[in-house]
Amino acid sequence: MATAFIILAAGKGTRMQSDLPKVLHPIGGAPLLVHAMKSGAALDPDHMVVVAGHGAEQVEAAAKDWNPEAQVVVQSEQLGTAHAVAQAAPALAGFNGDAIVLYGDTPFISDATLAAMSAARLTHDIVVLGFEAADPGRYGRLVMDGTTLTKIVEFKDADDATRAITLCNSGVVCADVGTLFDLVASVGNDNAAGEYYLTDIIEIARTRGLSATAVTCDEAETLGINSRAELAAAEALFQANARVRLIDDGVTMLAPDTVFLSHDTVIGRDAVIEPNVVFAPGVTVETGATIRAFSHLEGCHVSRGAVVGPYARLRPGAELAEHVKIGNFVEVKNAQIAEGAKVNHLSYIGDATIGAGTNVGAGVITCNYDGVFKHQTTIGENVFVGSNTMLVAPVMLGDDAMTASGSVITRDVPAGDLAVARARQENKAGLARRMFEKLKKLKASKAKGS
Ligand code: UD1
Ligand code: CA
């Protein structure tokens, strides 16, 4: 069945106390909106329509950044959820299939739940996602008659008997797109809030001989974010779920609660993640790699059998081949490091390529920035870069070359050559001892004087 998603994201989110539109607050390193867009990816939607309002320009940019084909429509006044859905109609003109209404502030709806809703469409015209609420609070209530959903009553409009119902409305709805837009066009705003309620479509549908039902999911899936506290709680839930997923897939985590993951973190089986590691977005770690304690990784790729850290920082564009070693206090950015190469201590490697089997000594720095431009450092295979070598880019070291420690390398080093680029050492016979004596005398005379 062809499917379109309509994601409501026009609300202001006043309770976030923020200049950033609510749906752009991140969990797992991605905006809430992106999580909503990712949910149901398994249904492979043909259209993704985002209804933006507050901060529409920023919301549009974020939506298109994740999915360039996303369509963004603007609801300039937030007159209610039915009104919001109606804004998507022009974007879906000519589309035949089902529409699923989702919410930009509700990041955890699972593929399985949306698939269950799609399946329930085989027997009903409208499918609403409900959940048994531990505390039904101010949610809309689903009024059921057997498997038939007869109406949804908003809390504000509910009598005591209806408020006693614990089956609540998540807001997620699935229906044929033509039916949905016909129904929302008929919704009025004669209610306690004076809003156009999407929930009213159920009663209108019944008067037209259409049937509705509810599919249920776990309450945790329908968690919506309205405040900073809820955002923090959602982050914690995201992290807990993401860790469990990786552990179930065969990743070893010594202290899972101290490992922070992103929405797109990929880690292969038998990888070992030591305590206190942060995975910012865009990281892939292959099977059997080890990420040692207190490392920070972002936008990088760590191949099989590589060892990173402790205390390493991999920045965007760091590409480590198999069995590479990156040790403590090493920062790598936009650099390809070939198989078996080692950068073990206190280095900065930026805008560089390092060949297989090369050893980079302690304290080596690629001086990649001249204050205006970035330059490339190219290091061949089986090179030995002496400790504290400054590689002033652009510069190349050929295969099997060596640099003497403390060298400042400003010119290319041909393959097999040894470059020494530092002042020659001179030993002054006895001068140290004479200096010490002189200084000690001076100190003693000053002590007497005071
Ligand atoms: C809605 C449901 C309620 C359900 C609850 C679940 C209605 C009338 N009520 O209530 O039954 O239990 O969600 O959380 O649908 N939005 C727009 N434009 C608008 C209005 C809303 O984009 O004009 C967006 C909001 O940004 C928000 C979402 O739709 O993300 C829900 O709107 P909100 O006003 O929060 O609805 P609730 O009162 O929570
Ligand atoms: Ca809400």
Coordinates of C-alpha atoms and ligand atoms in Angstrom, one line a residue:
M1 CA 0.0 0.0 0.0
A2 CA 1.4 3.4 -1.0
T3 CA 1.8 5.5 2.2
A4 CA 2.2 9.2 3.0
F5 CA 3.3 10.6 6.3
I6 CA 1.9 13.8 7.6
I7 CA 4.0 15.1 10.5
L8 CA 2.5 17.8 12.6
A9 CA 5.2 20.2 13.8
A10 CA 3.7 23.7 13.9
G11 CA 3.3 24.1 17.7
K12 CA 5.4 26.6 19.6
G13 CA 6.3 24.4 22.5
T14 CA 6.0 27.2 25.0
R15 CA 6.9 25.0 27.9
M16 CA 10.4 24.3 26.5
Q17 CA 11.4 27.9 27.4
S18 CA 13.5 28.1 24.3
D19 CA 14.1 30.1 21.2
L20 CA 14.5 26.9 19.3
P21 CA 11.3 25.4 17.9
K22 CA 10.4 22.4 20.1
V23 CA 10.7 19.8 17.3
L24 CA 14.3 20.8 16.7
H25 CA 15.5 19.9 20.2
P26 CA 17.7 16.9 19.9
I27 CA 17.8 13.4 21.4
G28 CA 20.5 11.0 20.4
G29 CA 22.1 13.9 18.4
A30 CA 19.1 14.3 16.0
P31 CA 16.1 16.7 16.2
L32 CA 12.9 15.2 17.6
L33 CA 11.5 15.9 14.1
V34 CA 14.0 13.6 12.5
H35 CA 13.1 10.8 14.9
A36 CA 9.5 11.2 13.9
M37 CA 10.5 11.2 10.2
K38 CA 12.6 8.0 10.8
S39 CA 9.8 6.1 12.5
G40 CA 8.0 3.9 10.1
A41 CA 10.9 4.1 7.6
A42 CA 10.2 0.4 7.1
L43 CA 6.8 1.4 5.5
D44 CA 8.9 3.2 2.9
P45 CA 6.5 6.2 2.6
D46 CA 6.1 7.8 -0.8
H47 CA 5.6 11.2 0.7
M48 CA 6.8 12.9 3.9
V49 CA 4.8 16.1 4.5
V50 CA 5.9 18.2 7.5
V51 CA 3.4 20.8 8.7
A52 CA 5.5 23.6 10.1
G53 CA 4.4 26.8 11.9
H54 CA 6.6 28.3 14.6
G55 CA 10.1 28.6 13.3
A56 CA 9.0 27.2 10.0
E57 CA 12.2 28.1 8.2
Q58 CA 14.4 26.3 10.7
V59 CA 12.0 23.4 10.7
E60 CA 12.0 23.2 6.9
A61 CA 15.9 23.2 6.8
A62 CA 16.1 20.4 9.4
A63 CA 13.4 18.3 7.6
K64 CA 15.2 18.7 4.2
D65 CA 18.6 18.1 5.7
W66 CA 17.4 14.7 6.8
N67 CA 15.3 14.0 3.7
P68 CA 15.7 16.3 0.7
E69 CA 12.4 15.0 -0.6
A70 CA 10.4 16.0 2.4
Q71 CA 7.6 18.5 1.6
V72 CA 7.1 21.3 4.1
V73 CA 3.8 23.1 4.3
V74 CA 3.2 26.1 6.6
Q75 CA 0.3 26.4 9.0
S76 CA 0.6 30.0 9.9
E77 CA -2.1 29.9 12.7
Q78 CA -2.3 26.9 14.9
L79 CA -6.1 26.4 14.9
G80 CA -6.0 22.7 15.9
T81 CA -4.8 19.3 14.8
A82 CA -7.5 18.9 12.1
H83 CA -6.6 22.2 10.6
A84 CA -3.0 21.2 10.7
V85 CA -3.7 18.0 8.8
A86 CA -5.8 19.9 6.2
Q87 CA -2.7 22.0 5.3
A88 CA -1.1 18.9 3.9
A89 CA -3.8 18.4 1.3
P90 CA -2.3 20.5 -1.6
A91 CA 1.1 18.7 -1.1
L92 CA -0.7 15.3 -1.5
A93 CA -2.9 16.2 -4.5
G94 CA -2.9 13.3 -6.9
F95 CA -1.6 10.8 -4.4
N96 CA -3.6 7.6 -3.8
G97 CA -3.0 5.5 -0.8
D98 CA -2.9 5.8 3.0
A99 CA -1.9 8.8 5.0
I100 CA -0.5 8.4 8.5
V101 CA -0.6 11.4 10.8
L102 CA 2.5 11.6 13.1
Y103 CA 3.8 14.3 15.5
G104 CA 7.1 16.0 15.4
D105 CA 7.4 15.9 19.2
T106 CA 6.7 12.2 19.5
P107 CA 9.9 10.4 18.6
F108 CA 9.5 6.7 19.7
I109 CA 6.7 5.3 17.6
S110 CA 8.0 1.9 16.3
D111 CA 8.0 0.4 12.9
A112 CA 6.0 -2.6 14.3
T113 CA 3.3 -0.3 15.6
L114 CA 2.9 1.5 12.3
A115 CA 2.9 -1.8 10.4
A116 CA 0.1 -3.0 12.8
M117 CA -1.9 0.1 12.0
S118 CA -1.4 -0.4 8.3
A119 CA -2.6 -4.0 8.6
A120 CA -5.7 -3.0 10.6
R121 CA -6.6 -0.8 7.6
L122 CA -7.5 -3.9 5.7
T123 CA -10.7 -4.2 7.9
H124 CA -11.4 -0.6 8.9
D125 CA -11.5 2.8 7.2
I126 CA -9.7 4.6 10.0
V127 CA -7.2 3.3 12.5
V128 CA -6.2 5.2 15.6
L129 CA -3.2 4.4 17.8
G130 CA -4.2 4.2 21.4
F131 CA -2.5 3.2 24.6
E132 CA -3.4 2.2 28.1
A133 CA -2.2 5.1 30.2
A134 CA -0.8 4.6 33.7
D135 CA -2.1 8.2 34.4
P136 CA -4.6 9.2 31.7
G137 CA -4.3 12.8 32.8
R138 CA -5.5 15.2 30.0
Y139 CA -5.2 12.8 27.1
G140 CA -8.2 12.3 24.7
R141 CA -10.1 9.2 25.6
L142 CA -11.0 6.4 23.1
V143 CA -14.6 5.2 23.4
M144 CA -14.8 1.6 22.1
D145 CA -17.7 -0.7 21.3
G146 CA -16.0 -4.1 21.0
T147 CA -13.3 -3.5 18.3
T148 CA -15.1 -0.5 16.9
L149 CA -13.9 2.9 17.9
T150 CA -17.1 5.0 18.2
K151 CA -15.6 8.4 19.2
I152 CA -12.6 10.2 20.7
V153 CA -13.5 12.7 23.5
E154 CA -11.0 15.4 24.4
F155 CA -10.4 15.6 28.2
K156 CA -11.7 19.2 28.3
D157 CA -15.0 18.0 26.8
A158 CA -15.3 14.7 28.7
D159 CA -17.8 13.9 31.4
D160 CA -16.7 11.9 34.5
A161 CA -17.7 8.5 33.1
T162 CA -15.6 9.2 30.0
R163 CA -12.7 10.6 32.0
A164 CA -12.7 7.2 33.8
I165 CA -11.6 5.5 30.6
T166 CA -7.9 4.6 30.6
L167 CA -7.5 3.9 26.9
C168 CA -6.1 7.1 25.5
N169 CA -5.5 8.7 22.2
S170 CA -1.9 9.0 21.0
G171 CA -3.0 11.2 18.1
V172 CA -1.5 8.9 15.4
V173 CA -4.1 8.2 12.8
C174 CA -4.1 6.1 9.5
A175 CA -6.7 6.4 6.8
D176 CA -7.1 6.6 3.0
V177 CA -5.7 10.0 2.1
G178 CA -8.9 11.1 0.2
T179 CA -11.1 10.0 3.1
L180 CA -8.9 11.8 5.7
F181 CA -9.0 15.1 3.9
D182 CA -12.7 14.9 3.3
L183 CA -13.2 14.3 7.0
V184 CA -10.9 17.0 8.3
A185 CA -12.6 19.5 5.9
S186 CA -15.9 18.7 7.8
V187 CA -14.5 19.3 11.3
G188 CA -15.8 22.4 13.2
N189 CA -14.5 24.2 16.2
D190 CA -17.5 24.2 18.5
N191 CA -15.7 22.8 21.6
A192 CA -14.2 23.8 24.9
A193 CA -10.9 24.9 23.3
G194 CA -12.4 26.5 20.1
E195 CA -10.0 24.3 18.1
Y196 CA -10.4 22.2 15.0
Y197 CA -9.9 18.7 16.6
L198 CA -8.6 15.9 14.4
T199 CA -10.2 13.6 16.9
D200 CA -13.7 14.7 15.7
I201 CA -13.2 12.8 12.4
I202 CA -14.2 9.5 14.1
E203 CA -17.8 10.6 14.8
I204 CA -18.1 12.3 11.4
A205 CA -16.9 9.1 9.8
R206 CA -19.6 7.0 11.6
T207 CA -22.3 9.3 10.2
R208 CA -20.9 8.4 6.7
G209 CA -21.0 4.7 7.3
L210 CA -17.2 4.4 7.7
S211 CA -15.7 2.2 10.4
A212 CA -12.9 3.0 12.8
T213 CA -10.8 0.9 15.2
A214 CA -7.9 1.3 17.5
V215 CA -4.5 -0.4 17.6
T216 CA -2.6 -0.2 20.9
C217 CA 1.1 0.2 21.7
D218 CA 3.1 0.6 24.8
E219 CA 2.7 4.0 26.5
A220 CA 6.5 4.6 26.2
E221 CA 6.2 4.7 22.4
T222 CA 3.7 7.5 22.5
L223 CA 5.8 9.7 24.8
G224 CA 5.6 13.3 23.6
I225 CA 8.0 16.0 24.7
N226 CA 6.6 19.3 26.1
S227 CA 9.3 20.4 28.5
R228 CA 13.0 20.3 29.2
A229 CA 12.4 17.7 31.9
E230 CA 10.5 15.5 29.4
L231 CA 13.3 16.0 26.9
A232 CA 15.9 14.8 29.4
A233 CA 13.7 11.8 30.3
A234 CA 13.3 11.0 26.5
E235 CA 17.1 11.2 26.1
A236 CA 17.5 8.8 28.9
L237 CA 15.0 6.4 27.4
F238 CA 16.6 6.8 24.0
Q239 CA 20.0 5.9 25.4
A240 CA 18.7 2.9 27.4
N241 CA 17.0 1.5 24.3
A242 CA 19.9 2.2 22.0
R243 CA 22.3 0.4 24.4
V244 CA 20.1 -2.6 24.8
R245 CA 19.8 -2.9 21.0
L246 CA 23.6 -2.9 20.5
I247 CA 24.2 -5.3 23.4
D248 CA 21.5 -7.6 21.9
D249 CA 23.4 -7.4 18.6
G250 CA 26.6 -8.6 20.2
V251 CA 28.5 -5.5 21.3
T252 CA 30.3 -5.8 24.6
M253 CA 29.8 -2.8 26.9
L254 CA 31.6 -2.9 30.2
A255 CA 29.5 -0.1 31.7
P256 CA 26.6 0.5 29.4
D257 CA 25.1 3.4 31.5
T258 CA 28.3 5.5 30.8
V259 CA 28.2 5.0 27.0
F260 CA 26.4 7.7 25.0
L261 CA 25.0 6.9 21.6
S262 CA 23.5 8.7 18.7
H263 CA 20.5 8.0 16.6
D264 CA 22.7 6.6 13.8
T265 CA 25.5 4.9 15.7
V266 CA 26.5 1.6 14.1
I267 CA 28.7 -0.9 16.0
G268 CA 29.5 -4.4 14.8
R269 CA 29.4 -7.6 16.9
D270 CA 32.2 -8.4 19.2
A271 CA 33.3 -4.8 19.3
V272 CA 34.3 -3.8 22.9
I273 CA 33.2 -0.4 24.2
E274 CA 34.9 0.5 27.5
P275 CA 33.4 2.9 30.0
N276 CA 32.7 6.6 29.4
V277 CA 32.7 6.7 25.6
V278 CA 30.6 9.2 23.7
F279 CA 29.4 8.5 20.1
A280 CA 28.3 11.7 18.5
P281 CA 26.4 11.4 15.2
G282 CA 27.9 9.6 12.1
V283 CA 30.0 6.8 13.7
T284 CA 30.5 3.3 12.4
V285 CA 32.6 0.9 14.4
E286 CA 33.2 -2.5 12.7
T287 CA 33.3 -5.9 14.3
G288 CA 36.1 -6.7 16.7
A289 CA 37.2 -3.1 17.2
T290 CA 37.9 -1.8 20.7
I291 CA 37.0 1.7 21.9
R292 CA 38.8 2.3 25.1
A293 CA 37.7 4.4 28.0
F294 CA 37.0 8.2 27.8
S295 CA 37.1 8.5 24.0
H296 CA 34.9 10.8 21.9
L297 CA 34.0 9.8 18.4
E298 CA 32.1 11.8 15.7
G299 CA 31.6 11.3 12.0
C300 CA 34.2 8.6 11.7
H301 CA 34.8 5.0 10.7
V302 CA 36.7 2.5 12.7
S303 CA 37.5 -0.8 10.9
R304 CA 37.9 -4.3 12.2
G305 CA 40.4 -4.9 15.0
A306 CA 41.3 -1.3 15.4
V307 CA 42.0 0.0 18.9
V308 CA 41.0 3.6 19.8
G309 CA 41.9 5.3 23.1
P310 CA 41.9 5.6 26.0
Y311 CA 41.3 9.3 25.8
A312 CA 41.2 9.6 22.0
R313 CA 39.2 12.0 19.9
L314 CA 38.1 11.0 16.4
R315 CA 36.5 13.9 14.6
P316 CA 34.5 14.0 11.3
G317 CA 36.4 12.3 8.4
A318 CA 38.6 10.1 10.5
E319 CA 38.9 6.8 8.6
L320 CA 40.7 4.1 10.4
A321 CA 41.6 0.9 8.4
E322 CA 41.9 -2.5 10.0
H323 CA 44.1 -2.9 13.0
V324 CA 45.0 0.8 13.3
K325 CA 45.9 2.0 16.8
I326 CA 45.1 5.4 18.0
G327 CA 46.3 6.0 21.5
N328 CA 45.8 8.4 24.4
F329 CA 45.4 12.2 23.8
V330 CA 45.4 11.8 20.0
E331 CA 43.0 13.8 17.9
V332 CA 42.3 12.7 14.3
K333 CA 40.3 14.8 11.8
N334 CA 39.6 14.3 8.1
A335 CA 42.4 11.7 7.8
Q336 CA 42.7 8.3 6.3
I337 CA 44.9 6.0 8.3
A338 CA 45.8 2.7 6.5
E339 CA 46.1 -0.8 7.9
G340 CA 48.2 -1.4 10.9
A341 CA 49.4 2.2 11.2
K342 CA 49.9 3.6 14.8
V343 CA 49.5 7.0 16.3
N344 CA 49.8 6.2 20.0
H345 CA 50.5 9.3 22.0
L346 CA 49.7 13.0 22.2
S347 CA 49.2 13.8 18.5
Y348 CA 47.1 15.9 16.2
I349 CA 46.5 14.4 12.7
G350 CA 44.3 16.6 10.5
D351 CA 43.8 16.6 6.7
A352 CA 46.2 13.8 6.2
T353 CA 46.7 10.3 4.8
I354 CA 49.0 7.8 6.5
G355 CA 50.1 4.7 4.8
A356 CA 50.0 1.1 6.1
G357 CA 52.4 0.1 8.8
T358 CA 53.5 3.6 9.5
N359 CA 54.4 4.6 13.1
V360 CA 53.8 8.1 14.2
G361 CA 55.8 9.0 17.3
A362 CA 54.6 10.9 20.4
G363 CA 53.6 14.5 20.0
V364 CA 53.6 14.6 16.2
I365 CA 51.5 17.4 14.8
T366 CA 50.3 18.0 11.3
C367 CA 50.4 21.8 11.0
N368 CA 47.5 21.8 8.6
Y369 CA 46.3 25.4 9.0
D370 CA 48.2 28.6 7.9
G371 CA 45.6 30.9 9.4
V372 CA 43.6 31.1 6.2
F373 CA 43.8 27.8 4.3
K374 CA 43.9 24.1 5.3
H375 CA 46.6 22.0 3.7
Q376 CA 47.2 18.2 3.3
T377 CA 49.9 16.0 4.7
T378 CA 50.6 12.8 2.9
I379 CA 52.6 10.1 4.6
G380 CA 53.6 6.9 2.8
E381 CA 53.8 3.3 4.0
N382 CA 56.2 2.0 6.7
V383 CA 57.3 5.5 7.6
F384 CA 58.8 6.3 11.0
V385 CA 57.8 9.8 12.1
G386 CA 60.0 10.7 15.0
S387 CA 58.5 12.1 18.2
N388 CA 57.6 15.8 18.2
T389 CA 57.9 16.2 14.5
M390 CA 56.0 19.2 13.2
L391 CA 54.7 18.4 9.7
V392 CA 54.1 21.8 8.1
A393 CA 51.5 21.1 5.4
P394 CA 51.4 20.8 2.5
V395 CA 54.1 18.2 2.8
M396 CA 54.8 14.6 1.8
L397 CA 56.8 11.8 3.3
G398 CA 57.7 9.0 0.9
D399 CA 57.5 5.3 1.8
D400 CA 60.1 4.0 4.3
A401 CA 61.1 7.5 5.1
M402 CA 62.1 8.7 8.6
T403 CA 62.1 12.0 10.4
A404 CA 64.4 12.8 13.3
S405 CA 62.6 13.7 16.5
G406 CA 61.9 17.4 17.0
S407 CA 62.1 18.1 13.3
V408 CA 60.1 20.8 11.7
I409 CA 59.4 19.4 8.3
T410 CA 58.6 22.0 5.7
R411 CA 59.8 20.2 2.5
D412 CA 58.9 16.8 1.1
V413 CA 61.0 13.8 2.2
P414 CA 61.7 11.3 -0.6
A415 CA 61.1 7.6 -0.1
G416 CA 63.7 6.0 2.0
D417 CA 65.3 9.2 3.2
L418 CA 65.9 10.4 6.7
A419 CA 65.0 14.1 7.3
V420 CA 66.7 16.0 10.1
A421 CA 65.3 19.5 10.5
R422 CA 66.5 21.0 13.7
A423 CA 69.5 22.9 15.1
R424 CA 72.6 20.8 15.4
Q425 CA 73.6 20.0 19.0
E426 CA 76.7 21.5 20.5
N427 CA 78.1 20.5 24.0
K428 CA 80.0 23.3 25.9
A429 CA 82.6 21.5 28.1
G430 CA 82.0 22.2 31.8
L431 CA 79.7 25.2 31.2
A432 CA 76.7 23.8 33.1
R433 CA 78.7 23.3 36.3
R434 CA 80.3 26.8 36.1
M435 CA 76.8 28.3 35.5
F436 CA 75.4 26.5 38.6
E437 CA 78.2 27.8 40.8
K438 CA 77.7 31.3 39.7
L439 CA 74.0 31.2 40.2
K440 CA 74.2 29.6 43.7
K441 CA 76.7 32.4 44.8
L442 CA 74.3 35.0 43.6
K443 CA 71.4 33.5 45.5
A444 CA 73.5 33.3 48.7
S445 CA 74.6 37.0 48.5
K446 CA 71.0 38.1 48.0
A447 CA 69.9 36.1 51.1
K448 CA 72.5 37.9 53.2
G449 CA 71.5 41.3 51.9
S450 CA 67.8 40.9 52.8
Ligands
UD1_1 C1 -3.8 15.8 21.1 C2 -5.1 15.0 20.8 C3 -5.4 14.2 22.1 C4 -4.2 13.2 22.4 C5 -3.0 14.0 22.5 C6 -1.8 13.1 22.6 C7 -6.5 16.4 19.4 C8 -7.6 17.4 19.3 N1 -6.2 16.0 20.6 O1 -4.0 16.7 22.1 O2 -6.6 13.4 21.9 O3 -4.5 12.5 23.6 O4 -2.7 14.8 21.3 O5 -0.6 13.8 22.9 O6 -5.9 16.1 18.4 N2 -0.3 21.0 16.2 C9 -0.1 21.6 15.0 N3 -1.0 22.6 14.7 C10 -2.1 22.9 15.4 C11 -2.3 22.2 16.6 C12 -1.4 21.2 17.0 O7 0.9 21.4 14.3 O8 -2.8 23.7 15.0 C13 0.7 19.9 16.6 C14 1.4 20.4 17.9 O9 2.6 21.0 17.6 C15 1.6 19.0 18.6 C16 0.5 18.1 18.1 O10 0.0 18.7 16.9 O11 2.9 18.4 18.2 C17 -0.6 17.9 19.1 O12 -1.2 19.1 19.4 P1 -1.6 19.5 20.8 O13 -2.2 20.8 20.8 O14 -0.4 19.3 21.7 O15 -2.7 18.4 21.1 P2 -3.0 17.9 22.5 O16 -3.9 18.9 23.3 O17 -1.9 17.3 23.2
CA2 CA 0.4 17.6 23.2

